[in-house]
PDB file of C-alpha atoms in Angstrom:
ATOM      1  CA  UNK A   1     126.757  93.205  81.672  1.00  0.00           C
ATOM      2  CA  UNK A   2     127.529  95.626  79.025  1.00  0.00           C
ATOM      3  CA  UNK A   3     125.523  98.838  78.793  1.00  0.00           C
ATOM      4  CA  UNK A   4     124.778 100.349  75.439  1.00  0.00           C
ATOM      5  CA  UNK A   5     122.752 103.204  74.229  1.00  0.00           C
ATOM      6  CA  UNK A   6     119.363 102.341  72.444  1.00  0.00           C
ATOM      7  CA  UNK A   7     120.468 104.553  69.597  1.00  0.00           C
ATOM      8  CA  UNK A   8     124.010 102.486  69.139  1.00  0.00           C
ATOM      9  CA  UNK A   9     121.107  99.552  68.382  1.00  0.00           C
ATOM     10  CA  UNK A  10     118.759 101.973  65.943  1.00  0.00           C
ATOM     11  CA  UNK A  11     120.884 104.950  65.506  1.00  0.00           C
ATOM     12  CA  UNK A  12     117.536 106.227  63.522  1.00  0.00           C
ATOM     13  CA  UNK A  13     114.935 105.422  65.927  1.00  0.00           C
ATOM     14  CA  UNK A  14     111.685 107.654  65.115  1.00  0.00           C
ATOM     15  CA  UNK A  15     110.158 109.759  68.107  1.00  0.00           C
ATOM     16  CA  UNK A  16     107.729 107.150  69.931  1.00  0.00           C
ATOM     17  CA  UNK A  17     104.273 108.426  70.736  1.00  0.00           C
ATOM     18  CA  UNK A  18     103.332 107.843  74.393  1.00  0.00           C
ATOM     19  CA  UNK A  19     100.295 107.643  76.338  1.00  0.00           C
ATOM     20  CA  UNK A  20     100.720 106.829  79.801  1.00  0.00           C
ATOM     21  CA  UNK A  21      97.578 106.771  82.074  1.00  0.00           C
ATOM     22  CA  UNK A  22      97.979 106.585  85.849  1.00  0.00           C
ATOM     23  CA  UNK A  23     101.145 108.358  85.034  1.00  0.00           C
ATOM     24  CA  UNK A  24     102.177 108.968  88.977  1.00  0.00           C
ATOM     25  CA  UNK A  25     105.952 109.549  89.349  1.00  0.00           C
ATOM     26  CA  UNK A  26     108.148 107.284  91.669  1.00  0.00           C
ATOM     27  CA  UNK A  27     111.004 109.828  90.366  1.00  0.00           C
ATOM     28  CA  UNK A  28     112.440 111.049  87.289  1.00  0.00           C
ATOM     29  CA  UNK A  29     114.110 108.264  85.501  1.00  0.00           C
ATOM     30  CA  UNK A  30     111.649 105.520  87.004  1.00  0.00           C
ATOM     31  CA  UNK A  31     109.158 105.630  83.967  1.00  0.00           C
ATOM     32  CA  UNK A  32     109.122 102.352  82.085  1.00  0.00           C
ATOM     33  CA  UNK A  33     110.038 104.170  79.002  1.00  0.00           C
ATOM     34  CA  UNK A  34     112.700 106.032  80.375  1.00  0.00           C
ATOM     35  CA  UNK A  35     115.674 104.952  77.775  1.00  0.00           C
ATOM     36  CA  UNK A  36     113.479 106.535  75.384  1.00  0.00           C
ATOM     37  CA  UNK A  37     113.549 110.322  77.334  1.00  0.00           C
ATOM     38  CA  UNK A  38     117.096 109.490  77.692  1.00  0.00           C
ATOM     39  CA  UNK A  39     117.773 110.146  74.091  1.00  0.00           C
ATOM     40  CA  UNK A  40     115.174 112.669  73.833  1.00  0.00           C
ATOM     41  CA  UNK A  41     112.712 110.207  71.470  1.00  0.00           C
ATOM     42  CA  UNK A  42     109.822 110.022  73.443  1.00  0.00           C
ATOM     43  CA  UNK A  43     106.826 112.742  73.339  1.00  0.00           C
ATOM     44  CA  UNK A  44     104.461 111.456  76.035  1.00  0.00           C
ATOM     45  CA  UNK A  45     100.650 112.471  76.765  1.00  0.00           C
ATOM     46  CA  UNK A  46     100.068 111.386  80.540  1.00  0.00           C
ATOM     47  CA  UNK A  47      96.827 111.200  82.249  1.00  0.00           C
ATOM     48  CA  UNK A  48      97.010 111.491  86.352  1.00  0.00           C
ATOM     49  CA  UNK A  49      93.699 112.923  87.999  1.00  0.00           C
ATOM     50  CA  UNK A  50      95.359 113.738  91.557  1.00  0.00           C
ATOM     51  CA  UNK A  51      95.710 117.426  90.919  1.00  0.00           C
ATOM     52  CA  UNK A  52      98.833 118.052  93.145  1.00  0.00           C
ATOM     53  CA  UNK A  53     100.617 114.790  91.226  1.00  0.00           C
ATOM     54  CA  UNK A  54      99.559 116.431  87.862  1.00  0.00           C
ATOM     55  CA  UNK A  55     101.249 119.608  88.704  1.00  0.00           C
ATOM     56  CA  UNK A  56     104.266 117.806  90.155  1.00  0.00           C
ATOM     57  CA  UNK A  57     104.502 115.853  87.073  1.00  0.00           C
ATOM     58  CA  UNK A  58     104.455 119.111  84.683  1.00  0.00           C
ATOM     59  CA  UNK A  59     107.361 120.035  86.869  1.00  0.00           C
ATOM     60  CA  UNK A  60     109.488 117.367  86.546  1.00  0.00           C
ATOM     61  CA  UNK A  61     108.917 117.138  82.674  1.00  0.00           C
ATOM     62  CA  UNK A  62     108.331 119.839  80.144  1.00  0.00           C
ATOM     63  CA  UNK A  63     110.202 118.984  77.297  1.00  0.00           C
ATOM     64  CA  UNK A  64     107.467 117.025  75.272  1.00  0.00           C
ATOM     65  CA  UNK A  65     105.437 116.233  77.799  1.00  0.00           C
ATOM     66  CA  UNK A  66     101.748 116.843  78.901  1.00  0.00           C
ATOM     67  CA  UNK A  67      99.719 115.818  81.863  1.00  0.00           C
ATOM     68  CA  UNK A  68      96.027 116.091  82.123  1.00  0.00           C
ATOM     69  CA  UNK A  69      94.145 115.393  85.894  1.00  0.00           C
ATOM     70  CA  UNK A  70      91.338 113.517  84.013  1.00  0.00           C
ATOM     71  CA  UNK A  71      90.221 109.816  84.885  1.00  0.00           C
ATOM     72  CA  UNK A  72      90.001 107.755  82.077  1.00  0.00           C
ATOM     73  CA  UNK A  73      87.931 105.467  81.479  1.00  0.00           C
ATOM     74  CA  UNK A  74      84.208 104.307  79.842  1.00  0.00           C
ATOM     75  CA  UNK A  75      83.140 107.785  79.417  1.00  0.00           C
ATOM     76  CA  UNK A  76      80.404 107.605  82.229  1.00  0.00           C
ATOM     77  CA  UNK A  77      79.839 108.342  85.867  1.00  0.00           C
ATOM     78  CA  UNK A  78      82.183 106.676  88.261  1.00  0.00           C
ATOM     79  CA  UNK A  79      83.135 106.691  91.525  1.00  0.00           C
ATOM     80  CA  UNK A  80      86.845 107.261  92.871  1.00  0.00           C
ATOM     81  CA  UNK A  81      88.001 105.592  96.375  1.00  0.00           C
ATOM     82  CA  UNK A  82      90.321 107.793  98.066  1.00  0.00           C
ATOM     83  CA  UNK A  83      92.949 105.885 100.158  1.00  0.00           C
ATOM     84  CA  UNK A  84      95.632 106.852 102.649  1.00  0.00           C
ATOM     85  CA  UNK A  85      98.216 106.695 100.047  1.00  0.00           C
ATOM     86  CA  UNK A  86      97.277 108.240  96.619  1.00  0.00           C
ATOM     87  CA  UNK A  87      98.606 105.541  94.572  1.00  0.00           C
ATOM     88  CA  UNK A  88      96.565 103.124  95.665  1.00  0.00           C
ATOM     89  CA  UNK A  89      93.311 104.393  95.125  1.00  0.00           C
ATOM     90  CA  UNK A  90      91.149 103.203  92.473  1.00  0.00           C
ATOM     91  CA  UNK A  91      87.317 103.566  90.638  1.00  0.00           C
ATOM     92  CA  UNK A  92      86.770 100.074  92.409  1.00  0.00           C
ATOM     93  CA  UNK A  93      86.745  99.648  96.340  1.00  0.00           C
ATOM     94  CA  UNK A  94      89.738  98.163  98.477  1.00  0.00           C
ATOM     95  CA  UNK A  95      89.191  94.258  99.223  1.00  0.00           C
ATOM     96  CA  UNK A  96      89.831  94.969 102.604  1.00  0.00           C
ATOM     97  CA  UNK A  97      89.292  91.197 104.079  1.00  0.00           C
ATOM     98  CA  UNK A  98      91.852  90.022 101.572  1.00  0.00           C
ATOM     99  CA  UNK A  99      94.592  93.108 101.785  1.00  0.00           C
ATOM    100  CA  UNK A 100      94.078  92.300 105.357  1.00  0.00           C
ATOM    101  CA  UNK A 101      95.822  88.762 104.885  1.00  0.00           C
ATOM    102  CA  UNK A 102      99.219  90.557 103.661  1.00  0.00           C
ATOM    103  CA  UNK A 103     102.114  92.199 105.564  1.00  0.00           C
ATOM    104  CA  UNK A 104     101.712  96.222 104.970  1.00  0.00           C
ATOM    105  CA  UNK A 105      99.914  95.974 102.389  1.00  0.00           C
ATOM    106  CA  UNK A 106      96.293  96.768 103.921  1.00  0.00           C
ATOM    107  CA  UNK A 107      97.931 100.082 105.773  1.00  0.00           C
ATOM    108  CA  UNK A 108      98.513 101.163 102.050  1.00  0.00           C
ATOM    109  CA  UNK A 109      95.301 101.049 101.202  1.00  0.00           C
ATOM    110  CA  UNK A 110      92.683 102.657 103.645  1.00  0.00           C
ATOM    111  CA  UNK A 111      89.496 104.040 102.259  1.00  0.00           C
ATOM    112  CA  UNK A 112      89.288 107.400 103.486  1.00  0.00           C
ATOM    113  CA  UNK A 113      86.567 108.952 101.436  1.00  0.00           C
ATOM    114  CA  UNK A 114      84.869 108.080  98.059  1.00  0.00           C
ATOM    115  CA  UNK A 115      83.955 110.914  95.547  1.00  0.00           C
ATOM    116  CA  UNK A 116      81.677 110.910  92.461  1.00  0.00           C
ATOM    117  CA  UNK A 117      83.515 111.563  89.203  1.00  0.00           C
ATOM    118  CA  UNK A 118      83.180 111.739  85.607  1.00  0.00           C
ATOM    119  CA  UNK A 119      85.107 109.762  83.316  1.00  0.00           C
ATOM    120  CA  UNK A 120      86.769 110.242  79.703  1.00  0.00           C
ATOM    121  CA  UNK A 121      87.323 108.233  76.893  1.00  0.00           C
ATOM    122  CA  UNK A 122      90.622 107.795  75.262  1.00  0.00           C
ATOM    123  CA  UNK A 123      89.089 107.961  72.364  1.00  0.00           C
ATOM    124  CA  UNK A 124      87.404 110.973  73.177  1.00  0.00           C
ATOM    125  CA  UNK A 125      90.487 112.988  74.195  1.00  0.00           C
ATOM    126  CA  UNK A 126      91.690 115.611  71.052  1.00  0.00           C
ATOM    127  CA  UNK A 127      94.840 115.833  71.947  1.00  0.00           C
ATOM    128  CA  UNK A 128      95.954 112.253  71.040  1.00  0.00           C
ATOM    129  CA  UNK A 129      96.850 112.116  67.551  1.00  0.00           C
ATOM    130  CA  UNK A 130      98.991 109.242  67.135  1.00  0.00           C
ATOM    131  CA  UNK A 131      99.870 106.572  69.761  1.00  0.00           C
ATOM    132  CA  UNK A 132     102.936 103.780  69.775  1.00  0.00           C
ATOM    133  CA  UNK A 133     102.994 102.720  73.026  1.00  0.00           C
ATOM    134  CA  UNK A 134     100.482 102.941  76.173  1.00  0.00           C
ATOM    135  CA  UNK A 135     101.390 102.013  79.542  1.00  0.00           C
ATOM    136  CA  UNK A 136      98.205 101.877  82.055  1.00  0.00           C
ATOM    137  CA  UNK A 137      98.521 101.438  85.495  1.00  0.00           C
ATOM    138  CA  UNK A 138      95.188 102.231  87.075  1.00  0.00           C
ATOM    139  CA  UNK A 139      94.292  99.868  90.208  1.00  0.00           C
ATOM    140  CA  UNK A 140      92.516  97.506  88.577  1.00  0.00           C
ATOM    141  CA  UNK A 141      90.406 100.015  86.263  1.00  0.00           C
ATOM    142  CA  UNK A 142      92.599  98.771  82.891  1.00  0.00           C
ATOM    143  CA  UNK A 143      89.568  97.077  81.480  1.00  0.00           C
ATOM    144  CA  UNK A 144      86.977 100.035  81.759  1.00  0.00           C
ATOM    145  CA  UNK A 145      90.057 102.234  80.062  1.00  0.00           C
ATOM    146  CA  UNK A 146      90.193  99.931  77.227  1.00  0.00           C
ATOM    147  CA  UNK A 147      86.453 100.094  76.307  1.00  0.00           C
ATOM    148  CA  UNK A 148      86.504 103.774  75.371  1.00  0.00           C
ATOM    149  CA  UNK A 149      89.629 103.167  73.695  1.00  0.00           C
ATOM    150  CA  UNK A 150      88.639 101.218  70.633  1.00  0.00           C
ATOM    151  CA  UNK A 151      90.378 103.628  67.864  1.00  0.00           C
ATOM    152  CA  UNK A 152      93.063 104.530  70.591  1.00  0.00           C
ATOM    153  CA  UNK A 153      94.311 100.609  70.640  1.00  0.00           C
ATOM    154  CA  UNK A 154      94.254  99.937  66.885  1.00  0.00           C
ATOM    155  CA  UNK A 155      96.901 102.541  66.225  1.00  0.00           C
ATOM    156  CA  UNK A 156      99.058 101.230  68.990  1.00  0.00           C
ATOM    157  CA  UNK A 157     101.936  98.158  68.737  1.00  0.00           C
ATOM    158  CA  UNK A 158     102.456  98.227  72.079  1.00  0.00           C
ATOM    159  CA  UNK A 159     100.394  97.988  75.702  1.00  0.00           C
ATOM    160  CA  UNK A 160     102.432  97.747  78.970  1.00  0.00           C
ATOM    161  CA  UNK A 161      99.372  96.691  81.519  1.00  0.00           C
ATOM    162  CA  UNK A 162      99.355  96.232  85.441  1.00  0.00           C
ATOM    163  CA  UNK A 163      97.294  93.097  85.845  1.00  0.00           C
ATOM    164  CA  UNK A 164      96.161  91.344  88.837  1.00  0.00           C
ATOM    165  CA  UNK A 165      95.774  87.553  89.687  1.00  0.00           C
ATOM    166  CA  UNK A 166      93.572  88.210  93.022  1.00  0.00           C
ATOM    167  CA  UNK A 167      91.008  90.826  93.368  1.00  0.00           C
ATOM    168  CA  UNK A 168      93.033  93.332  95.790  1.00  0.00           C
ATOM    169  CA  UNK A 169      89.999  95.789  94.211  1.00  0.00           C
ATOM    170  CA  UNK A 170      86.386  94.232  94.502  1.00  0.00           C
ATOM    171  CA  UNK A 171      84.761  93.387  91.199  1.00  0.00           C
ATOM    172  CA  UNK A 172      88.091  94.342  89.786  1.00  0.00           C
ATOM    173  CA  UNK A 173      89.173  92.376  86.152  1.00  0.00           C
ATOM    174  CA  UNK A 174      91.563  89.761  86.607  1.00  0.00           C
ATOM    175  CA  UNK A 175      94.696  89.022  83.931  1.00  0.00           C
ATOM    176  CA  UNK A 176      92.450  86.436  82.292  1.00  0.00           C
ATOM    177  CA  UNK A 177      89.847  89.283  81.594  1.00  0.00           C
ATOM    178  CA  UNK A 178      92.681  91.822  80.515  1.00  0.00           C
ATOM    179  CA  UNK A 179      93.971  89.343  78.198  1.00  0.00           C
ATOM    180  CA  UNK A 180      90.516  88.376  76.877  1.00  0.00           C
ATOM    181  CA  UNK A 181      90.043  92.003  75.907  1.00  0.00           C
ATOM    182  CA  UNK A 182      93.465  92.660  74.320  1.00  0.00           C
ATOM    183  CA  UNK A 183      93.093  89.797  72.469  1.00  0.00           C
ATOM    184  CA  UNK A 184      89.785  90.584  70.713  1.00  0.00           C
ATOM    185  CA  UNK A 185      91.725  94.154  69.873  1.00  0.00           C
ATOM    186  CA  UNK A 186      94.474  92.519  67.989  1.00  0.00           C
ATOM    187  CA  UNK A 187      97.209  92.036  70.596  1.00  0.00           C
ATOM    188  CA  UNK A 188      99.092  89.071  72.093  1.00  0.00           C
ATOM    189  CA  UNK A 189     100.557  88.652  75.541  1.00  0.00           C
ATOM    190  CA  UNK A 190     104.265  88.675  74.980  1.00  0.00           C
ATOM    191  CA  UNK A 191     106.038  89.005  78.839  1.00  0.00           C
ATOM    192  CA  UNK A 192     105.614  89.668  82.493  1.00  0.00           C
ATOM    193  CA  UNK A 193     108.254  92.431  83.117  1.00  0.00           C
ATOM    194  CA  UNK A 194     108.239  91.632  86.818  1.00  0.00           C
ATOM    195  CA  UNK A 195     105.891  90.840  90.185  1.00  0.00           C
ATOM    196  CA  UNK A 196     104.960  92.041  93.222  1.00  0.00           C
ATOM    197  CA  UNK A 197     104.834  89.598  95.977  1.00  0.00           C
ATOM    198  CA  UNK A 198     103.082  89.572  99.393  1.00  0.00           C
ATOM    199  CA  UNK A 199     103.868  87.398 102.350  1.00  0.00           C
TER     200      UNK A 199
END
């Protein structure tokens, strides 16, 4: 397969605005949007509340980047479930009986403590000005983002989303309730970029 760069296709591509919430690294170069930093037309506002992550992400990026440790979402009192593995935990409990059902993927997800916190609306946040793209990957909290983010979604074209079919969260929205809610914004469901499977 031939490789080309994004600029050979729009050699005048504008700088894309970026807000990425559960913006946890799996390494420089993993982000969704990475042919974008690769040409250096990307300016990114990312939202990860583990403190140690945040920092770690400020590290690896500081070229147009900034990270805030705030959990988005509603704008009201929540609480956070802390699992064994920080990626994995989530505003909505483990569904331990089902995770239980699938190879390794319970042991990824072990409650270990749950802490009050205090949410914050997109739309509430100062520093984002304009917004092209969002990409939200939150354990199962996507729905409770997009409520406080009302202005925040009309002045994006795009929304990347993790969505679930089961409820590996309990109470957690499904895809059918994620699409529901984009829908009423304005958007469309255009493609699955890939899934995770369990056996």
């Amino acid at each position: 397969m031939h490789q080309f760069s994004l600029t050979q296709v729009i050699p005048n591509i504008p700088t894309v605005n970026i807000v990425d919430i559960g913006a946890m690294s799996l390494g420089a170069g993993t982000e969704s949007y990475a042919p974008l930093l690769r040409v250096d037309k990307a300016k990114v506002i990312g939202f990860e509340p583990n403190q140690e992550e945040c920092e770690r992400l400020r590290g690896l990026h500081s070229r147009n980047h900034e990270f805030y440790p705030y959990f988005i979402g509603d704008g009201g009192a929540a609480t956070y479930h802390e699992t064994n593995h920080t990626m994995t935990g989530s505003l909505y409990p483990p569904n331990t009986k089902l995770l239980q059902k699938f190879q390794s993927l319970h042991e990824l997800t072990v409650l270990q403590n749950r802490h009050p916190v205090e949410t914050r609306r997109l739309d509430d946040i100062e520093e984002i000005a304009d917004v092209d793209y969002i990409k939200i990957d939150v354990q199962g909290a996507e729905v409770d983002v997009f409520r406080g983010a009302t202005k925040t979604l009309a002045k994006a074209a795009l929304i990347q989303t993790e969505v679930e079919f089961v409820e590996m969260y309990e109470g957690q929205p499904l895809f059918a309730d994620v699409d529901r809610v984009l829908r009423g914004a304005g958007f469309q469901f255009h493609t699955f970029e890939g899934f995770g499977k369990r056996c």
